[in-house]
Coordinates of N, CA, C and O in Angstrom, one line a residue:
X1252 N 160.8 129.8 92.1 CA 159.4 130.1 92.0 C 158.7 128.8 91.4 O 159.1 128.1 90.6
X1253 N 157.5 128.6 92.0 CA 156.7 127.4 91.6 C 156.0 127.6 90.3 O 155.7 128.8 89.9
X1254 N 155.7 126.6 89.6 CA 155.0 126.7 88.3 C 153.5 126.7 88.7 O 153.0 125.9 89.5
X1255 N 152.7 127.6 88.0 CA 151.3 127.8 88.4 C 150.5 126.6 87.9 O 150.6 126.2 86.7
X1256 N 149.7 126.1 88.8 CA 148.8 125.0 88.5 C 147.4 125.6 88.2 O 146.8 126.1 89.1
X1257 N 146.9 125.5 86.9 CA 145.6 126.1 86.6 C 144.5 125.5 87.4 O 143.4 126.2 87.5
X1258 N 144.6 124.4 87.9 CA 143.6 123.7 88.7 C 143.6 124.1 90.2 O 142.7 123.7 91.0
X1259 N 144.6 124.9 90.6 CA 144.7 125.3 92.0 C 144.4 126.8 92.1 O 145.3 127.6 91.8
X1260 N 143.2 127.2 92.5 CA 142.8 128.6 92.6 C 143.6 129.3 93.7 O 143.5 130.5 93.8
X1261 N 144.3 128.6 94.5 CA 145.0 129.2 95.6 C 146.5 129.6 95.2 O 147.2 130.1 96.1
X1262 N 146.8 129.5 94.0 CA 148.1 130.0 93.5 C 147.9 131.1 92.6 O 147.0 131.1 91.7
X1263 N 148.8 132.1 92.7 CA 148.8 133.3 91.8 C 149.5 132.9 90.5 O 150.2 131.9 90.5
X1264 N 149.3 133.7 89.4 CA 150.0 133.3 88.2 C 151.5 133.2 88.3 O 152.1 132.4 87.5
X1265 N 152.1 133.8 89.3 CA 153.6 133.7 89.5 C 153.9 132.5 90.2 O 155.1 132.1 90.4
X1266 N 152.9 131.7 90.7 CA 153.2 130.5 91.5 C 153.2 130.7 93.0 O 153.3 129.7 93.7
X1267 N 153.1 131.9 93.5 CA 153.0 132.2 94.9 C 151.7 131.7 95.5 O 150.6 131.9 94.9
X1268 N 151.7 131.1 96.7 CA 150.5 130.7 97.3 C 149.8 131.9 97.9 O 150.4 132.7 98.6
X1269 N 148.5 132.0 97.7 CA 147.7 133.0 98.3 C 147.8 133.0 99.8 O 147.9 134.1 100.4
X1270 N 147.7 131.8 100.4 CA 147.8 131.7 101.9 C 149.1 132.3 102.4 O 149.1 133.0 103.4
X1271 N 150.2 131.9 101.7 CA 151.5 132.4 102.2 C 151.6 133.9 102.0 O 152.1 134.6 103.0
X1272 N 151.1 134.4 100.9 CA 151.1 135.9 100.7 C 150.3 136.6 101.8 O 150.8 137.5 102.4
X1273 N 149.1 136.1 102.1 CA 148.3 136.7 103.1 C 148.9 136.6 104.5 O 148.9 137.6 105.3
X1274 N 149.5 135.5 104.8 CA 150.2 135.3 106.1 C 151.3 136.3 106.3 O 151.4 137.0 107.3
X1275 N 152.1 136.5 105.2 CA 153.2 137.5 105.3 C 152.7 138.9 105.3 O 153.3 139.7 106.0
X1276 N 151.7 139.2 104.6 CA 151.1 140.6 104.6 C 150.6 140.9 106.0 O 150.8 142.0 106.5
X1277 N 149.8 140.0 106.6 CA 149.3 140.2 107.9 C 150.4 140.4 108.9 O 150.2 141.2 109.9
X1278 N 151.5 139.7 108.8 CA 152.6 139.9 109.7 C 153.4 141.1 109.4 O 154.3 141.5 110.2
X1279 N 153.1 141.8 108.3 CA 153.9 142.9 107.9 C 155.3 142.6 107.4 O 156.2 143.5 107.4
X1280 N 155.5 141.4 106.9 CA 156.8 141.0 106.4 C 156.7 140.3 105.0 O 157.0 139.1 104.9
X1281 N 156.3 141.1 104.0 CA 156.3 140.5 102.6 C 157.8 140.2 102.2 O 158.7 140.9 102.6
X1282 N 157.9 139.1 101.4 CA 159.2 138.7 100.9 C 159.6 139.7 99.8 O 158.8 140.5 99.3
X1283 N 160.9 139.6 99.4 CA 161.4 140.4 98.3 C 160.6 140.1 97.0 O 160.3 141.1 96.3
X1284 N 160.3 138.9 96.7 CA 159.5 138.6 95.5 C 158.1 139.2 95.6 O 157.6 139.8 94.7
X1285 N 157.5 139.1 96.8 CA 156.1 139.7 96.9 C 156.1 141.2 96.8 O 155.1 141.8 96.4
X1286 N 157.2 141.9 97.2 CA 157.3 143.3 97.1 C 157.5 143.8 95.6 O 157.1 144.9 95.2
X1287 N 158.0 142.9 94.8 CA 158.3 143.3 93.4 C 157.5 142.7 92.3 O 157.3 143.2 91.2
X1288 N 156.9 141.6 92.6 CA 156.1 140.8 91.6 C 154.7 141.5 91.4 O 154.0 141.8 92.3
X1289 N 154.4 141.8 90.1 CA 153.2 142.5 89.8 C 151.9 141.7 90.2 O 150.9 142.3 90.6
X1290 N 152.0 140.4 90.2 CA 150.9 139.5 90.6 C 150.6 139.6 92.1 O 149.5 139.7 92.6
X1291 N 151.7 139.5 92.8 CA 151.6 139.6 94.3 C 151.2 141.0 94.7 O 150.4 141.1 95.6
X1292 N 151.7 142.0 94.1 CA 151.4 143.4 94.5 C 149.9 143.6 94.2 O 149.2 144.3 95.0
X1293 N 149.4 143.1 93.0 CA 148.0 143.3 92.7 C 147.1 142.6 93.7 O 146.1 143.1 94.2
X1294 N 147.5 141.3 94.0 CA 146.7 140.6 95.0 C 146.8 141.3 96.4 O 145.8 141.3 97.1
X1295 N 147.9 141.8 96.7 CA 148.1 142.5 98.0 C 147.2 143.7 98.1 O 146.6 144.0 99.1
X1296 N 147.0 144.4 97.0 CA 146.1 145.6 96.9 C 144.7 145.2 97.1 O 143.9 145.8 97.8
X1297 N 144.3 144.1 96.4 CA 142.9 143.6 96.6 C 142.7 143.2 98.0 O 141.6 143.5 98.6
X1298 N 143.6 142.5 98.6 CA 143.5 142.1 100.0 C 143.5 143.3 101.0 O 142.8 143.2 102.0
X1299 N 144.2 144.3 100.6 CA 144.2 145.5 101.5 C 142.8 146.1 101.5 O 142.3 146.5 102.5
X1300 N 142.2 146.2 100.3 CA 140.9 146.8 100.2 C 139.9 145.9 101.0 O 139.1 146.4 101.8
X1301 N 140.0 144.6 100.8 CA 139.1 143.7 101.5 C 139.3 143.7 103.0 O 138.4 143.7 103.9
X1302 N 140.6 143.8 103.4 CA 140.9 143.9 104.8 C 140.4 145.2 105.5 O 139.9 145.2 106.6
X1303 N 140.5 146.3 104.7 CA 140.0 147.6 105.2 C 138.5 147.5 105.4 O 138.0 148.0 106.4
X1304 N 137.8 146.9 104.4 CA 136.3 146.7 104.6 C 136.0 145.8 105.7 O 135.0 146.1 106.5
X1305 N 136.8 144.8 106.0 CA 136.5 143.9 107.1 C 136.7 144.6 108.4 O 136.0 144.5 109.3
X1306 N 137.8 145.4 108.5 CA 138.1 146.2 109.7 C 137.0 147.2 110.0 O 136.5 147.3 111.1
X1307 N 136.5 147.8 108.9 CA 135.3 148.7 109.1 C 134.1 148.0 109.6 O 133.4 148.5 110.5
X1308 N 133.8 146.9 109.0 CA 132.6 146.1 109.4 C 132.8 145.6 110.9 O 131.8 145.6 111.6
X1309 N 134.0 145.3 111.3 CA 134.3 144.9 112.6 C 134.0 146.0 113.6 O 133.7 145.7 114.8
X1310 N 134.2 147.2 113.2 CA 134.0 148.4 114.1 C 132.5 148.8 114.2 O 132.2 149.5 115.2
X1311 N 131.7 148.3 113.3 CA 130.3 148.7 113.4 C 129.6 148.0 114.5 O 129.8 146.9 114.8
X1312 N 128.7 148.7 115.2 CA 127.9 148.2 116.2 C 126.6 147.8 115.6 O 125.9 148.6 115.0
X1313 N 126.3 146.5 115.8 CA 125.0 146.0 115.2 C 124.0 145.9 116.4 O 124.3 145.4 117.4
X1314 N 122.8 146.4 116.1 CA 121.8 146.4 117.1 C 120.5 145.8 116.5 O 120.2 145.9 115.3
X1315 N 119.8 145.1 117.4 CA 118.6 144.5 116.9 C 117.5 145.6 116.8 O 117.6 146.6 117.4
X1316 N 116.6 145.4 115.8 CA 115.5 146.4 115.7 C 114.8 146.6 117.0 O 114.7 145.6 117.8
X1317 N 114.4 147.8 117.3 CA 113.8 148.1 118.7 C 112.6 147.3 118.9 O 112.3 147.0 120.1
X1318 N 111.8 146.8 117.9 CA 110.6 146.1 118.2 C 110.8 144.6 118.0 O 109.8 143.9 117.9
X1319 N 112.0 144.1 118.0 CA 112.2 142.7 117.8 C 111.5 141.8 118.9 O 110.9 140.8 118.5
X1320 N 111.7 142.2 120.1 CA 111.1 141.4 121.2 C 109.5 141.4 121.0 O 108.9 140.3 121.1
X1321 N 109.0 142.5 120.7 CA 107.5 142.6 120.5 C 107.1 141.7 119.3 O 106.1 141.0 119.4
X1322 N 107.9 141.6 118.2 CA 107.5 140.8 117.1 C 107.6 139.3 117.5 O 106.7 138.5 117.1
X1323 N 108.7 138.9 118.2 CA 108.8 137.5 118.6 C 107.7 137.1 119.5 O 107.1 136.1 119.4
X1324 N 107.4 138.0 120.5 CA 106.4 137.6 121.5 C 105.0 137.6 120.8 O 104.2 136.7 121.2
X1325 N 104.7 138.4 119.8 CA 103.4 138.4 119.1 C 103.3 137.1 118.4 O 102.2 136.4 118.4
X1326 N 104.4 136.6 117.8 CA 104.4 135.3 117.1 C 104.2 134.2 118.1 O 103.4 133.2 117.9
X1327 N 104.8 134.2 119.3 CA 104.7 133.2 120.3 C 103.3 133.1 120.8 O 102.7 132.1 120.9
X1328 N 102.7 134.3 121.1 CA 101.4 134.3 121.6 C 100.3 133.9 120.6 O 99.3 133.3 121.0
X1329 N 100.6 134.1 119.3 CA 99.7 133.7 118.3 C 99.6 132.1 118.2 O 98.6 131.6 117.8
X1330 N 100.6 131.4 118.6 CA 100.6 130.0 118.5 C 100.9 129.4 119.9 O 102.0 128.9 120.2
X1331 N 99.9 129.6 120.8 CA 100.2 129.3 122.2 C 100.2 127.8 122.6 O 100.7 127.4 123.5
X1332 N 99.5 127.0 121.8 CA 99.4 125.6 122.2 C 99.7 124.7 121.0 O 99.6 125.0 119.8
X1333 N 100.1 123.5 121.3 CA 100.4 122.5 120.3 C 99.2 122.1 119.6 O 98.2 121.7 120.2
X1334 N 99.2 122.1 118.3 CA 98.1 121.7 117.5 C 98.2 120.3 116.9 O 97.4 119.9 116.0
X1335 N 99.2 119.6 117.3 CA 99.3 118.2 116.8 C 100.2 118.2 115.6 O 101.1 119.0 115.4
X1336 N 100.0 117.2 114.8 CA 100.8 116.9 113.6 C 99.9 116.9 112.3 O 98.7 116.7 112.3
X1337 N 100.6 117.2 111.2 CA 100.1 117.1 109.9 C 100.9 116.0 109.2 O 102.1 116.0 109.3
X1338 N 100.2 115.1 108.5 CA 100.9 114.0 107.7 C 101.1 114.5 106.3 O 100.1 114.9 105.7
X1339 N 102.3 114.4 105.8 CA 102.6 114.9 104.5 C 103.1 113.7 103.6 O 103.9 112.9 104.1
X1340 N 102.7 113.7 102.4 CA 103.1 112.7 101.4 C 104.5 113.1 100.9 O 104.7 114.2 100.5
X1341 N 105.4 112.2 101.0 CA 106.8 112.5 100.7 C 107.1 112.1 99.2 O 108.1 111.6 98.8
X1342 N 106.1 112.3 98.3 CA 106.3 112.1 96.9 C 106.6 110.7 96.5 O 107.5 110.5 95.7
X1343 N 105.8 109.8 97.0 CA 106.0 108.4 96.6 C 107.1 107.7 97.4 O 107.3 106.5 97.2
X1344 N 107.7 108.4 98.3 CA 108.8 107.8 99.1 C 108.3 107.6 100.5 O 109.1 107.4 101.5
X1345 N 107.0 107.6 100.7 CA 106.4 107.4 102.0 C 105.7 108.6 102.6 O 105.3 109.5 101.8
X1346 N 105.6 108.7 103.9 CA 104.9 109.8 104.5 C 105.8 110.4 105.6 O 106.7 109.7 106.1
X1347 N 105.6 111.6 106.0 CA 106.3 112.2 107.1 C 105.3 113.0 107.9 O 104.3 113.5 107.4
X1348 N 105.6 113.2 109.2 CA 104.7 114.1 110.0 C 105.5 115.3 110.3 O 106.7 115.4 110.5
X1349 N 104.7 116.4 110.4 CA 105.2 117.7 110.7 C 104.3 118.4 111.7 O 103.1 118.3 111.6
X1350 N 104.9 119.0 112.7 CA 104.1 119.7 113.7 C 103.3 120.9 113.0 O 103.8 121.5 112.1
X1351 N 102.1 121.1 113.4 CA 101.2 122.1 112.8 C 101.9 123.5 113.0 O 101.8 124.3 112.2
X1352 N 102.5 123.7 114.2 CA 103.2 124.9 114.5 C 104.3 125.2 113.4 O 104.6 126.3 113.0
X1353 N 105.0 124.1 113.1 CA 106.1 124.3 112.1 C 105.6 124.6 110.7 O 106.1 125.5 110.0
X1354 N 104.4 124.1 110.4 CA 103.8 124.4 109.1 C 103.4 125.9 109.1 O 103.6 126.6 108.2
X1355 N 102.8 126.3 110.2 CA 102.3 127.7 110.3 C 103.6 128.6 110.3 O 103.5 129.7 109.6
X1356 N 104.7 128.2 110.9 CA 105.9 129.1 110.9 C 106.4 129.1 109.5 O 106.9 130.2 109.1
X1357 N 106.4 128.0 108.8 CA 106.8 128.0 107.4 C 106.0 129.0 106.5 O 106.6 129.8 105.7
X1358 N 104.7 129.0 106.7 CA 103.9 129.9 105.9 C 104.1 131.3 106.3 O 104.1 132.2 105.5
X1359 N 104.3 131.6 107.6 CA 104.6 132.9 108.1 C 105.9 133.4 107.5 O 106.0 134.6 107.1
X1360 N 106.9 132.5 107.5 CA 108.2 132.9 106.9 C 108.1 133.3 105.5 O 108.8 134.2 105.0
X1361 N 107.2 132.6 104.7 CA 107.0 133.0 103.3 C 106.5 134.4 103.2 O 106.8 135.2 102.3
X1362 N 105.6 134.8 104.2 CA 105.0 136.1 104.2 C 106.1 137.2 104.6 O 105.9 138.3 104.2
X1363 N 107.2 136.8 105.3 CA 108.2 137.7 105.6 C 108.9 138.2 104.4 O 109.6 139.3 104.5
X1364 N 108.8 137.6 103.3 CA 109.4 138.0 102.0 C 108.6 139.1 101.4 O 109.1 139.7 100.4
X1365 N 107.4 139.4 101.8 CA 106.5 140.4 101.3 C 106.7 141.7 102.0 O 106.4 141.8 103.2
X1366 N 107.3 142.7 101.4 CA 107.5 144.0 102.1 C 106.1 144.7 102.3 O 105.2 144.6 101.5
X1367 N 106.0 145.3 103.5 CA 104.8 146.1 103.8 C 103.9 145.5 104.7 O 102.9 146.1 105.1
X1368 N 104.2 144.2 105.2 CA 103.3 143.5 106.1 C 104.0 142.7 107.1 O 105.1 142.2 106.8
X1369 N 103.5 142.6 108.3 CA 104.0 141.7 109.3 C 102.9 140.7 109.7 O 101.8 141.2 110.1
X1370 N 103.1 139.4 109.5 CA 102.1 138.4 109.7 C 102.2 137.9 111.2 O 103.3 137.6 111.6
X1371 N 101.2 137.9 111.9 CA 101.2 137.4 113.3 C 100.6 136.0 113.3 O 101.3 135.0 113.2
X1372 N 99.3 135.9 113.4 CA 98.7 134.6 113.5 C 98.5 134.0 112.1 O 98.2 134.6 111.1
X1373 N 98.8 132.7 112.1 CA 98.6 131.9 110.8 C 98.0 130.6 111.2 O 98.5 129.8 112.0
X1374 N 96.8 130.3 110.7 CA 96.1 129.1 111.0 C 95.7 128.5 109.6 O 95.5 129.2 108.7
X1375 N 95.6 127.2 109.6 CA 95.2 126.5 108.4 C 94.4 125.3 108.7 O 94.5 124.7 109.8
X1376 N 93.6 124.9 107.8 CA 92.7 123.7 107.9 C 92.9 122.9 106.7 O 93.1 123.4 105.6
X1377 N 92.9 121.6 106.8 CA 93.0 120.7 105.7 C 91.6 120.0 105.6 O 91.1 119.6 106.6
X1378 N 91.1 119.8 104.4 CA 89.9 119.1 104.2 C 89.8 118.6 102.9 O 90.7 118.6 102.1
X1379 N 88.6 118.0 102.5 CA 88.4 117.4 101.2 C 88.5 118.4 100.1 O 88.9 118.0 99.0
X1380 N 88.3 119.6 100.4 CA 88.3 120.7 99.3 C 89.7 121.2 99.2 O 90.0 122.1 98.3
X1381 N 90.7 120.9 100.0 CA 92.0 121.4 100.0 C 92.4 122.1 101.3 O 91.8 121.8 102.3
X1382 N 93.4 122.9 101.2 CA 93.9 123.6 102.4 C 93.4 125.1 102.4 O 93.5 125.7 101.3
X1383 N 93.0 125.5 103.5 CA 92.6 126.9 103.7 C 93.5 127.5 104.7 O 93.7 126.9 105.8
X1384 N 93.9 128.7 104.5 CA 94.8 129.4 105.4 C 94.2 130.7 105.8 O 93.6 131.5 105.0
X1385 N 94.3 131.0 107.1 CA 93.8 132.3 107.6 C 95.0 133.0 108.2 O 95.8 132.5 109.1
X1386 N 95.3 134.3 107.8 CA 96.4 135.1 108.3 C 95.9 136.3 108.9 O 94.9 136.9 108.5
X1387 N 96.6 136.8 109.9 CA 96.3 138.1 110.5 C 97.6 138.9 110.3 O 98.7 138.4 110.7
X1388 N 97.5 140.0 109.7 CA 98.7 140.8 109.4 C 98.4 142.3 109.8 O 97.3 142.7 110.0
X1389 N 99.6 143.0 109.9 CA 99.5 144.4 110.1 C 100.4 145.1 109.1 O 101.3 144.5 108.6
X1390 N 100.0 146.4 108.8 CA 100.8 147.1 107.8 C 102.1 147.6 108.4 O 102.2 148.0 109.5
X1391 N 103.2 147.5 107.6 CA 104.4 148.1 108.0 C 105.0 149.0 106.9 O 106.1 149.5 107.0
X1392 N 104.2 149.2 105.9 CA 104.6 150.1 104.8 C 103.4 150.8 104.2 O 102.4 150.9 104.8
X1393 N 103.6 151.2 103.0 CA 102.7 152.0 102.3 C 101.9 151.3 101.1 O 101.3 151.9 100.3
X1394 N 102.0 150.0 101.1 CA 101.4 149.2 100.0 C 99.9 149.1 100.3 O 99.5 148.8 101.4
X1395 N 99.1 149.4 99.2 CA 97.6 149.3 99.4 C 97.2 147.9 99.8 O 97.8 146.9 99.4
X1396 N 96.2 147.8 100.7 CA 95.7 146.6 101.2 C 95.4 145.5 100.2 O 95.8 144.3 100.3
X1397 N 94.7 145.8 99.1 CA 94.3 144.7 98.2 C 95.6 144.1 97.5 O 95.7 142.9 97.4
X1398 N 96.6 145.0 97.2 CA 97.8 144.4 96.6 C 98.6 143.7 97.6 O 99.1 142.6 97.3
X1399 N 98.7 144.2 98.8 CA 99.4 143.5 99.8 C 98.8 142.1 100.2 O 99.5 141.1 100.3
X1400 N 97.5 142.1 100.2 CA 96.8 140.8 100.5 C 97.1 139.8 99.3 O 97.3 138.6 99.6
X1401 N 97.1 140.3 98.1 CA 97.4 139.4 97.0 C 98.8 138.9 97.0 O 99.0 137.7 96.7
X1402 N 99.7 139.7 97.4 CA 101.1 139.3 97.5 C 101.3 138.3 98.6 O 102.1 137.3 98.5
X1403 N 100.6 138.5 99.7 CA 100.7 137.5 100.8 C 100.1 136.2 100.4 O 100.6 135.1 100.7
X1404 N 99.0 136.2 99.7 CA 98.3 135.0 99.2 C 99.3 134.2 98.3 O 99.4 133.0 98.4
X1405 N 99.9 135.0 97.4 CA 100.9 134.3 96.4 C 102.0 133.7 97.2 O 102.4 132.5 96.9
X1406 N 102.6 134.4 98.2 CA 103.7 133.9 98.9 C 103.3 132.6 99.7 O 104.1 131.6 99.7
X1407 N 102.1 132.6 100.3 CA 101.7 131.4 101.0 C 101.5 130.2 100.0 O 101.9 129.1 100.3
X1408 N 100.8 130.5 98.9 CA 100.5 129.4 97.9 C 101.8 128.8 97.4 O 102.0 127.6 97.3
X1409 N 102.8 129.7 97.0 CA 104.0 129.2 96.5 C 104.8 128.4 97.5 O 105.4 127.3 97.2
X1410 N 104.9 128.9 98.7 CA 105.6 128.1 99.8 C 105.0 126.8 100.1 O 105.7 125.8 100.2
X1411 N 103.7 126.8 100.2 CA 103.0 125.6 100.5 C 103.2 124.5 99.4 O 103.4 123.3 99.7
X1412 N 103.1 124.9 98.2 CA 103.3 124.0 97.1 C 104.8 123.5 97.0 O 105.0 122.3 96.9
X1413 N 105.7 124.4 97.1 CA 107.1 124.1 97.0 C 107.6 123.2 98.2 O 108.3 122.2 98.0
X1414 N 107.2 123.6 99.4 CA 107.8 122.9 100.6 C 106.9 121.7 101.1 O 107.4 120.8 101.8
X1415 N 105.6 121.8 100.9 CA 104.7 120.8 101.5 C 103.9 120.0 100.4 O 103.3 119.0 100.7
X1416 N 104.0 120.5 99.2 CA 103.3 119.8 98.1 C 101.8 120.1 98.2 O 101.0 119.4 97.6
X1417 N 101.4 121.1 98.9 CA 100.0 121.5 99.0 C 99.5 122.5 98.0 O 100.2 123.5 97.8
X1418 N 98.4 122.3 97.5 CA 97.7 123.3 96.7 C 96.7 124.0 97.6 O 95.7 123.4 98.0
X1419 N 97.0 125.2 97.9 CA 96.1 126.0 98.8 C 94.9 126.5 98.1 O 95.1 127.2 97.0
X1420 N 93.7 126.2 98.5 CA 92.5 126.6 97.8 C 92.0 128.0 98.3 O 91.4 128.7 97.5
X1421 N 92.4 128.4 99.5 CA 91.9 129.7 100.0 C 92.9 130.3 101.0 O 93.4 129.6 101.8
X1422 N 93.2 131.6 100.8 CA 94.0 132.3 101.8 C 93.2 133.6 102.2 O 93.0 134.4 101.4
X1423 N 92.8 133.6 103.5 CA 92.1 134.8 104.0 C 93.1 135.6 104.7 O 93.8 135.1 105.6
X1424 N 93.1 136.9 104.4 CA 94.0 137.8 105.1 C 93.2 138.9 105.8 O 92.4 139.6 105.2
X1425 N 93.4 139.0 107.1 CA 92.8 140.1 107.9 C 93.8 141.0 108.4 O 94.8 140.6 109.0
X1426 N 93.6 142.3 108.1 CA 94.6 143.3 108.6 C 94.1 143.9 109.9 O 92.9 144.2 110.1
X1427 N 95.0 144.1 110.8 CA 94.7 144.7 112.1 C 95.2 146.1 112.2 O 96.1 146.5 111.6

């Protein structure tokens, strides 16, 4: 039996390799040590539970939401043409350019974290007064419009600041 190395997480306290134990268990041929060792038996039970959960997950049929194509196409139609590039300050390390569509997608993705709304169109303008964002959204839940609009505004502002370094001065939300 090997001496357990505390720096090796792949060894059980008895010194048995987790990989070896798993390989033998999967083959249905545990060794005499593995059948009697309390550490190996406990690990085998944990792996049995995990393996059963994995088998159950493998049997599940995963289906895309029925309106997925409609959501994707609505987003594609909302941004039909290239709007050029936006130049971003890389925090004293120079400048970088980012497609306007990518910026809009980033802001829309921030809105995806807000339950109760689906954002379609996202447009923004940059000017001397800052960045203004216009969103078109539809309700997908029971959240009141004023609260939902505030949550969307917060998500856009936080994402713009964190990812782009922008302080958004205005976010207009129109519900359809």
